[in-house]
Short mmCIF file of C-alpha atoms and ligand atoms in Angstrom, two decimals:
data_model
loop_
_atom_site.label_atom_id
_atom_site.label_comp_id
_atom_site.label_asym_id
_atom_site.label_seq_id
_atom_site.Cartn_x
_atom_site.Cartn_y
_atom_site.Cartn_z
CA UNK A 20 117.91 111.33 90.80
CA UNK A 21 120.70 111.21 92.73
CA UNK A 22 120.52 108.19 95.89
CA UNK A 23 123.02 108.24 98.14
CA UNK A 24 121.23 110.71 100.98
CA UNK A 25 117.85 111.05 99.99
CA UNK A 26 114.85 110.67 101.57
CA UNK A 27 111.98 108.81 99.45
CA UNK A 28 109.57 109.95 99.70
CA UNK A 29 107.30 110.03 96.92
CA UNK A 30 107.38 107.91 93.41
CA UNK A 31 107.11 112.27 91.77
CA UNK A 32 110.86 111.80 92.60
CA UNK A 33 112.48 108.78 89.94
CA UNK A 34 113.16 109.19 86.23
CA UNK A 35 113.62 106.74 84.04
CA UNK A 36 117.27 106.72 84.31
CA UNK A 37 116.65 106.35 88.27
CA UNK A 38 114.91 103.34 87.75
CA UNK A 39 117.33 101.25 85.57
CA UNK A 40 119.42 101.58 87.55
CA UNK A 41 118.00 100.52 90.86
CA UNK A 42 116.72 97.41 88.79
CA UNK A 43 119.66 96.54 87.82
CA UNK A 44 121.49 96.20 91.32
CA UNK A 45 118.21 94.96 92.22
CA UNK A 46 118.93 92.23 89.32
CA UNK A 47 122.71 91.62 91.09
CA UNK A 48 120.89 91.71 94.96
CA UNK A 49 119.28 88.15 94.25
CA UNK A 50 121.40 86.28 94.33
CA UNK A 51 122.44 87.25 97.97
CA UNK A 52 118.69 87.68 99.64
CA UNK A 53 118.26 83.86 98.24
CA UNK A 54 122.14 82.87 100.60
CA UNK A 55 123.55 81.58 97.73
CA UNK A 56 126.12 84.84 97.65
CA UNK A 57 127.50 86.29 101.33
CA UNK A 58 127.58 90.04 101.86
CA UNK A 59 129.12 92.51 104.58
CA UNK A 60 128.27 95.72 102.31
CA UNK A 61 126.23 97.00 105.57
CA UNK A 62 128.41 95.59 107.78
CA UNK A 63 127.90 98.56 111.00
CA UNK A 64 124.83 99.93 109.95
CA UNK A 65 122.19 100.27 111.85
CA UNK A 66 117.97 100.46 109.82
CA UNK A 67 115.17 101.60 111.64
CA UNK A 68 112.21 100.45 111.11
CA UNK A 69 109.95 101.76 112.08
CA UNK A 70 105.81 101.57 111.81
CA UNK A 71 103.29 104.12 113.32
CA UNK A 72 101.13 102.31 112.35
CA UNK A 73 100.95 97.86 111.44
CA UNK A 74 102.64 96.07 108.25
CA UNK A 75 104.39 92.63 108.20
CA UNK A 76 106.25 92.31 103.96
CA UNK A 77 106.81 95.80 103.84
CA UNK A 78 108.38 94.92 107.55
CA UNK A 79 109.97 92.60 107.33
CA UNK A 80 110.83 92.97 103.11
CA UNK A 81 112.72 95.76 104.59
CA UNK A 82 114.21 94.27 108.11
CA UNK A 83 114.99 91.07 105.69
CA UNK A 84 117.10 93.08 102.92
CA UNK A 85 118.92 94.59 105.57
CA UNK A 86 120.16 91.64 107.37
CA UNK A 87 120.93 89.81 104.31
CA UNK A 88 123.56 92.93 103.65
CA UNK A 89 124.85 92.18 106.76
CA UNK A 90 123.80 94.76 108.70
CA UNK A 91 121.93 95.32 111.75
CA UNK A 92 117.85 96.31 112.91
CA UNK A 93 115.93 98.19 115.15
CA UNK A 94 112.42 97.74 114.92
CA UNK A 95 109.16 99.26 116.62
CA UNK A 96 105.36 98.47 116.14
CA UNK A 97 102.68 100.68 116.42
CA UNK A 98 101.64 98.21 119.14
CA UNK A 99 105.39 98.80 121.23
CA UNK A 100 105.83 102.34 120.23
CA UNK A 101 105.38 104.12 124.18
CA UNK A 102 105.70 107.02 122.88
CA UNK A 103 102.31 106.65 120.93
CA UNK A 104 100.26 106.25 124.59
CA UNK A 105 102.29 108.72 127.23
CA UNK A 106 101.73 111.63 124.84
CA UNK A 107 104.77 111.76 122.49
CA UNK A 108 103.88 113.91 119.54
CA UNK A 109 104.97 112.34 116.19
CA UNK A 110 107.71 115.32 115.53
CA UNK A 111 108.71 114.22 118.99
CA UNK A 112 109.18 110.63 118.65
CA UNK A 113 110.60 111.69 114.32
CA UNK A 114 113.84 113.84 116.40
CA UNK A 115 114.75 110.86 119.00
CA UNK A 116 114.13 108.38 116.69
CA UNK A 117 116.87 109.63 114.12
CA UNK A 118 119.51 109.09 116.98
CA UNK A 119 119.14 105.47 116.83
CA UNK A 120 119.85 104.35 113.25
CA UNK A 121 121.47 105.43 109.91
CA UNK A 122 118.88 105.58 107.45
CA UNK A 123 114.86 104.93 108.92
CA UNK A 124 112.19 103.95 107.17
CA UNK A 125 109.08 104.45 108.91
CA UNK A 126 104.77 104.25 108.05
CA UNK A 127 103.80 106.55 109.25
CA UNK A 128 99.33 107.17 109.97
CA UNK A 129 98.52 110.32 107.79
CA UNK A 130 99.32 111.58 104.51
CA UNK A 131 101.95 113.95 104.31
CA UNK A 132 104.05 112.62 107.36
CA UNK A 133 106.29 110.88 105.99
CA UNK A 134 107.72 113.83 104.40
CA UNK A 135 107.52 115.29 107.93
CA UNK A 136 109.89 113.17 109.02
CA UNK A 137 111.92 113.56 106.21
CA UNK A 138 112.14 117.39 107.72
CA UNK A 139 113.38 116.81 111.09
CA UNK A 140 115.92 113.90 110.29
CA UNK A 141 119.79 114.31 109.46
CA UNK A 142 119.66 110.08 108.43
CA UNK A 143 117.76 109.25 105.00
CA UNK A 144 114.34 108.39 106.00
CA UNK A 145 112.45 105.87 103.66
CA UNK A 146 108.14 106.26 103.79
CA UNK A 147 107.03 102.70 103.77
CA UNK A 148 103.76 104.27 103.74
CA UNK A 149 101.79 107.82 104.92
CA UNK A 150 97.58 107.11 104.94
CA UNK A 151 95.87 107.31 102.38
CA UNK A 152 99.28 109.16 100.26
CA UNK A 153 101.60 107.33 99.04
CA UNK A 154 104.27 103.56 99.11
CA UNK A 155 106.97 104.03 96.79
CA UNK A 156 108.60 101.71 97.95
CA UNK A 157 105.67 99.76 97.15
CA UNK A 158 105.43 100.89 93.98
CA UNK A 159 109.20 100.07 93.12
CA UNK A 160 108.45 96.54 93.15
CA UNK A 161 105.68 96.51 91.75
CA UNK A 162 106.74 98.35 88.48
CA UNK A 163 110.18 95.98 88.90
CA UNK A 164 107.61 93.03 88.58
CA UNK A 165 106.53 93.52 85.63
CA UNK A 166 109.15 94.74 84.10
CA UNK A 167 110.42 90.87 85.06
CA UNK A 168 106.57 89.45 83.96
CA UNK A 169 106.97 90.99 81.01
CA UNK A 170 110.21 90.67 79.66
CA UNK A 171 111.37 94.39 80.95
CA UNK A 172 109.03 96.56 78.77
CA UNK A 173 106.83 98.57 80.44
CA UNK A 174 106.93 101.14 77.33
CA UNK A 175 102.86 100.90 75.36
CA UNK A 176 101.52 98.44 78.67
CA UNK A 177 98.44 98.38 79.07
CA UNK A 178 96.97 98.00 83.03
CA UNK A 179 94.44 97.97 85.10
CA UNK A 180 94.09 98.62 88.41
CA UNK A 181 90.92 97.36 90.74
CA UNK A 182 88.84 98.31 94.17
CA UNK A 183 89.29 100.59 96.19
CA UNK A 184 91.55 103.54 94.10
CA UNK A 185 91.16 106.00 96.39
CA UNK A 186 92.98 105.40 99.68
CA UNK A 187 95.22 102.31 98.93
CA UNK A 188 98.34 104.84 98.68
CA UNK A 189 100.15 102.00 96.33
CA UNK A 190 97.96 102.81 93.23
CA UNK A 191 98.54 106.37 94.31
CA UNK A 192 102.70 105.50 94.14
CA UNK A 193 102.39 103.06 90.85
CA UNK A 194 100.73 105.51 88.95
CA UNK A 195 102.66 108.10 89.50
CA UNK A 196 105.76 106.29 88.22
CA UNK A 197 104.42 104.63 85.06
CA UNK A 198 103.38 107.59 83.87
CA UNK A 199 106.75 107.35 83.29
CA UNK A 200 106.43 105.07 80.61
CA UNK A 201 105.50 106.05 76.71
CA UNK A 202 101.92 105.66 75.87
CA UNK A 203 100.69 103.39 78.66
CA UNK A 204 97.18 103.20 79.18
CA UNK A 205 95.56 102.41 82.08
CA UNK A 206 92.02 101.23 83.44
CA UNK A 207 90.35 101.86 87.11
CA UNK A 208 87.78 99.98 88.22
CA UNK A 209 86.01 101.19 90.65
CA UNK A 210 82.87 102.76 91.77
CA UNK A 211 83.43 106.50 91.15
CA UNK A 212 83.38 107.47 95.09
CA UNK A 213 86.66 104.77 95.13
CA UNK A 214 87.71 106.07 92.34
CA UNK A 215 91.57 107.20 91.47
CA UNK A 216 92.35 111.12 93.31
CA UNK A 217 91.51 113.76 91.17
CA UNK A 218 94.72 114.99 90.91
CA UNK A 219 96.56 112.11 89.45
CA UNK A 220 94.85 111.67 87.53
CA UNK A 221 94.25 115.00 85.98
CA UNK A 222 98.22 114.23 85.95
CA UNK A 223 98.56 110.98 84.02
CA UNK A 224 96.20 112.75 81.10
CA UNK A 225 98.29 115.64 80.80
CA UNK A 226 101.30 114.08 80.15
CA UNK A 227 99.40 112.44 77.01
CA UNK A 228 98.70 109.58 78.71
CA UNK A 229 95.09 107.36 78.59
CA UNK A 230 92.79 106.93 80.76
CA UNK A 231 89.52 105.25 81.16
CA UNK A 232 87.43 105.06 84.26
CA UNK A 233 84.84 102.55 84.97
CA UNK A 234 82.79 100.68 86.96
CA UNK A 235 82.98 97.15 84.70
CA UNK A 236 85.27 94.20 85.56
CA UNK A 237 84.33 92.29 82.92
CA UNK A 238 84.84 94.48 80.25
CA UNK A 239 87.37 97.04 81.63
CA UNK A 240 90.08 93.93 81.98
CA UNK A 241 90.17 93.38 78.42
CA UNK A 242 93.34 93.87 76.48
CA UNK A 243 94.90 94.56 79.80
CA UNK A 244 98.66 93.65 80.05
CA UNK A 245 98.73 94.07 84.14
CA UNK A 246 95.39 93.59 85.90
CA UNK A 247 96.26 95.47 89.49
CA UNK A 248 93.95 94.82 91.85
CA UNK A 249 93.17 96.30 95.95
CA UNK A 250 91.17 95.32 99.12
CA UNK A 251 89.57 97.50 100.65
CA UNK A 252 90.88 100.13 102.44
CA UNK A 253 88.12 100.17 105.90
CA UNK A 254 90.06 101.43 108.23
CA UNK A 255 90.92 105.02 106.23
CA UNK A 256 87.10 105.25 106.40
CA UNK A 257 85.53 107.23 109.49
CA UNK A 258 83.74 105.02 112.12
CA UNK A 259 79.93 104.73 111.48
CA UNK A 260 80.48 106.12 107.26
CA UNK A 261 80.09 103.81 104.98
CA UNK A 262 82.61 102.73 102.81
CA UNK A 263 81.47 102.84 98.95
CA UNK A 264 82.84 99.81 98.26
CA UNK A 265 81.62 95.61 99.49
CA UNK A 266 84.30 93.47 100.14
CA UNK A 267 84.55 91.31 97.07
CA UNK A 268 82.47 93.32 95.20
CA UNK A 269 84.90 93.62 92.18
CA UNK A 270 86.37 89.99 92.05
CA UNK A 271 88.81 88.35 90.50
CA UNK A 272 88.42 84.63 89.60
CA UNK A 273 89.73 81.81 87.78
CA UNK A 274 87.03 82.03 84.80
CA UNK A 275 86.56 85.54 84.74
CA UNK A 276 90.27 85.59 84.26
CA UNK A 277 89.06 82.75 81.91
CA UNK A 278 86.41 84.71 79.66
CA UNK A 279 88.44 88.25 79.91
CA UNK A 280 91.99 88.72 80.51
CA UNK A 281 94.68 88.31 77.95
CA UNK A 282 96.03 84.87 77.73
CA UNK A 283 99.72 86.01 79.22
CA UNK A 284 98.05 89.43 81.90
CA UNK A 285 99.75 89.95 84.96
CA UNK A 286 97.63 89.55 88.02
CA UNK A 287 98.64 91.51 91.31
CA UNK A 288 97.51 92.30 94.14
CA UNK A 289 100.44 94.08 97.01
CA UNK A 290 99.24 91.78 99.26
CA UNK A 291 96.81 90.99 102.70
CA UNK A 292 94.24 89.78 99.92
CA UNK A 293 91.17 89.69 101.31
CA UNK A 294 87.45 89.68 98.86
CA UNK A 295 89.13 89.81 96.19
CA UNK A 296 91.10 87.16 93.36
CA UNK A 297 89.83 84.39 94.33
CA UNK A 298 91.89 81.43 95.65
CA UNK A 299 91.75 79.29 92.55
CA UNK A 300 93.41 81.88 91.01
CA UNK A 301 96.78 80.86 93.18
CA UNK A 302 97.77 78.55 90.55
CA UNK A 303 97.60 80.69 87.44
CA UNK A 304 101.45 81.07 86.42
CA UNK A 305 99.37 84.74 85.85
CA UNK A 306 99.08 84.84 89.54
CA UNK A 307 102.46 87.12 90.57
CA UNK A 308 101.39 88.20 94.02
CA UNK A 309 103.16 85.91 95.45
CA UNK A 310 106.58 86.72 93.38
CA UNK A 311 106.43 89.52 94.49
CA UNK A 312 107.00 89.40 97.86
CA UNK A 313 110.48 87.96 96.18
CA UNK A 314 111.05 91.07 94.76
CA UNK A 315 110.36 93.32 97.62
CA UNK A 316 112.66 92.37 99.24
CA UNK A 317 115.47 92.46 96.10
CA UNK A 318 113.96 96.40 95.45
CA UNK A 319 115.10 97.94 99.33
CA UNK A 320 118.29 95.93 99.43
CA UNK A 321 119.15 97.73 96.09
CA UNK A 322 117.55 100.35 97.48
CA UNK A 323 119.41 100.80 100.81
CA UNK A 324 122.70 100.05 98.35
CA UNK A 325 121.78 103.26 96.64
CA UNK A 326 120.61 105.30 99.51
CA UNK A 327 123.84 104.55 101.87
CA UNK A 328 126.17 105.02 99.04
CA UNK A 329 127.36 101.97 99.32
CA UNK A 330 127.09 101.54 95.51
CA UNK A 331 131.24 100.90 94.97
CA UNK A 332 131.70 99.36 98.24
CA UNK A 333 129.81 97.17 96.13
CA UNK A 334 131.35 93.16 94.81
C1 NCD B 26 99.08 97.81 101.01
C2 NCD B 26 99.66 98.79 102.75
O1 NCD B 26 99.70 98.81 103.74
O2 NCD B 26 99.55 100.01 101.78
N1 NCD B 26 100.62 96.40 101.79
C3 NCD B 26 101.35 96.75 101.76
O3 NCD B 26 102.62 97.22 101.50
N2 NCD B 26 102.19 95.77 101.24
C4 NCD B 26 98.49 97.54 100.57
C5 NCD B 26 97.63 97.63 101.78
O4 NCD B 26 97.41 97.31 102.90
O5 NCD B 26 96.15 96.94 101.38
#
């Protein structure tokens, strides 16, 4: 995949070569993110950070990264999008917002809306989560984290994903990215009504990867190299309808990690956390979820440089 000028809408767009390039660029971003080195490569560029649904980490991850590269940022969040209260359509909103920036990051309420924004925009659109669809930049930082924590070896890994897999967009995108590697084994742990969408499972199986679906947390965790916990997406269930998962139904505690997980398991969560991971897990060296926040900054920095076609100017 060529990065320059691309909209980044789905994890399906990536191949192994583009991931390698992105990750090697991300490493070069670390000293800039830590302010050991100053960089002005995006001087004069404006990021439009447009969030039709609330966000903290993704919004600030992009914002911090863009500022560290010398660019400027305009942020609008759902609370302040006046057009949302004045009856403007999503399409009109994008038609207007694209004039204010050189690249836009959008978070939308419904699956498929980021692709609609891309069709309407002459500046590159980066999907920062569209409803229960996808969240490609989170998946990129998740995969980068797995690579960092597992010494750059992703082929052959066994990944357990736990919780509201049906409605959590991050696991949809991450499963797609992982499916590019060899001999990946997935264990999806959730009640049937919250399981990974059937089309995603079908594609993994078609690629010859191993998929196990279970309701059993303890047995499902055994032999996993990474465990990815997600929260219950209660805001995506219609009012009056019951969510198939109870809050904390699948809860990772220090005792469970000690009894059922491999000693070197990587414990991940896109955050925000509810009750899925007990705080007594936080001190374990395996707990990677707060390290993921910093990885999110450097991955997004690398993506901005590549999509804006500035890689040659970056020295
Ligand atoms: C996730 C999201 O928004 O999909 N958060 C994030 O971007 N870090 C996960 C979630 O909200 O549960």
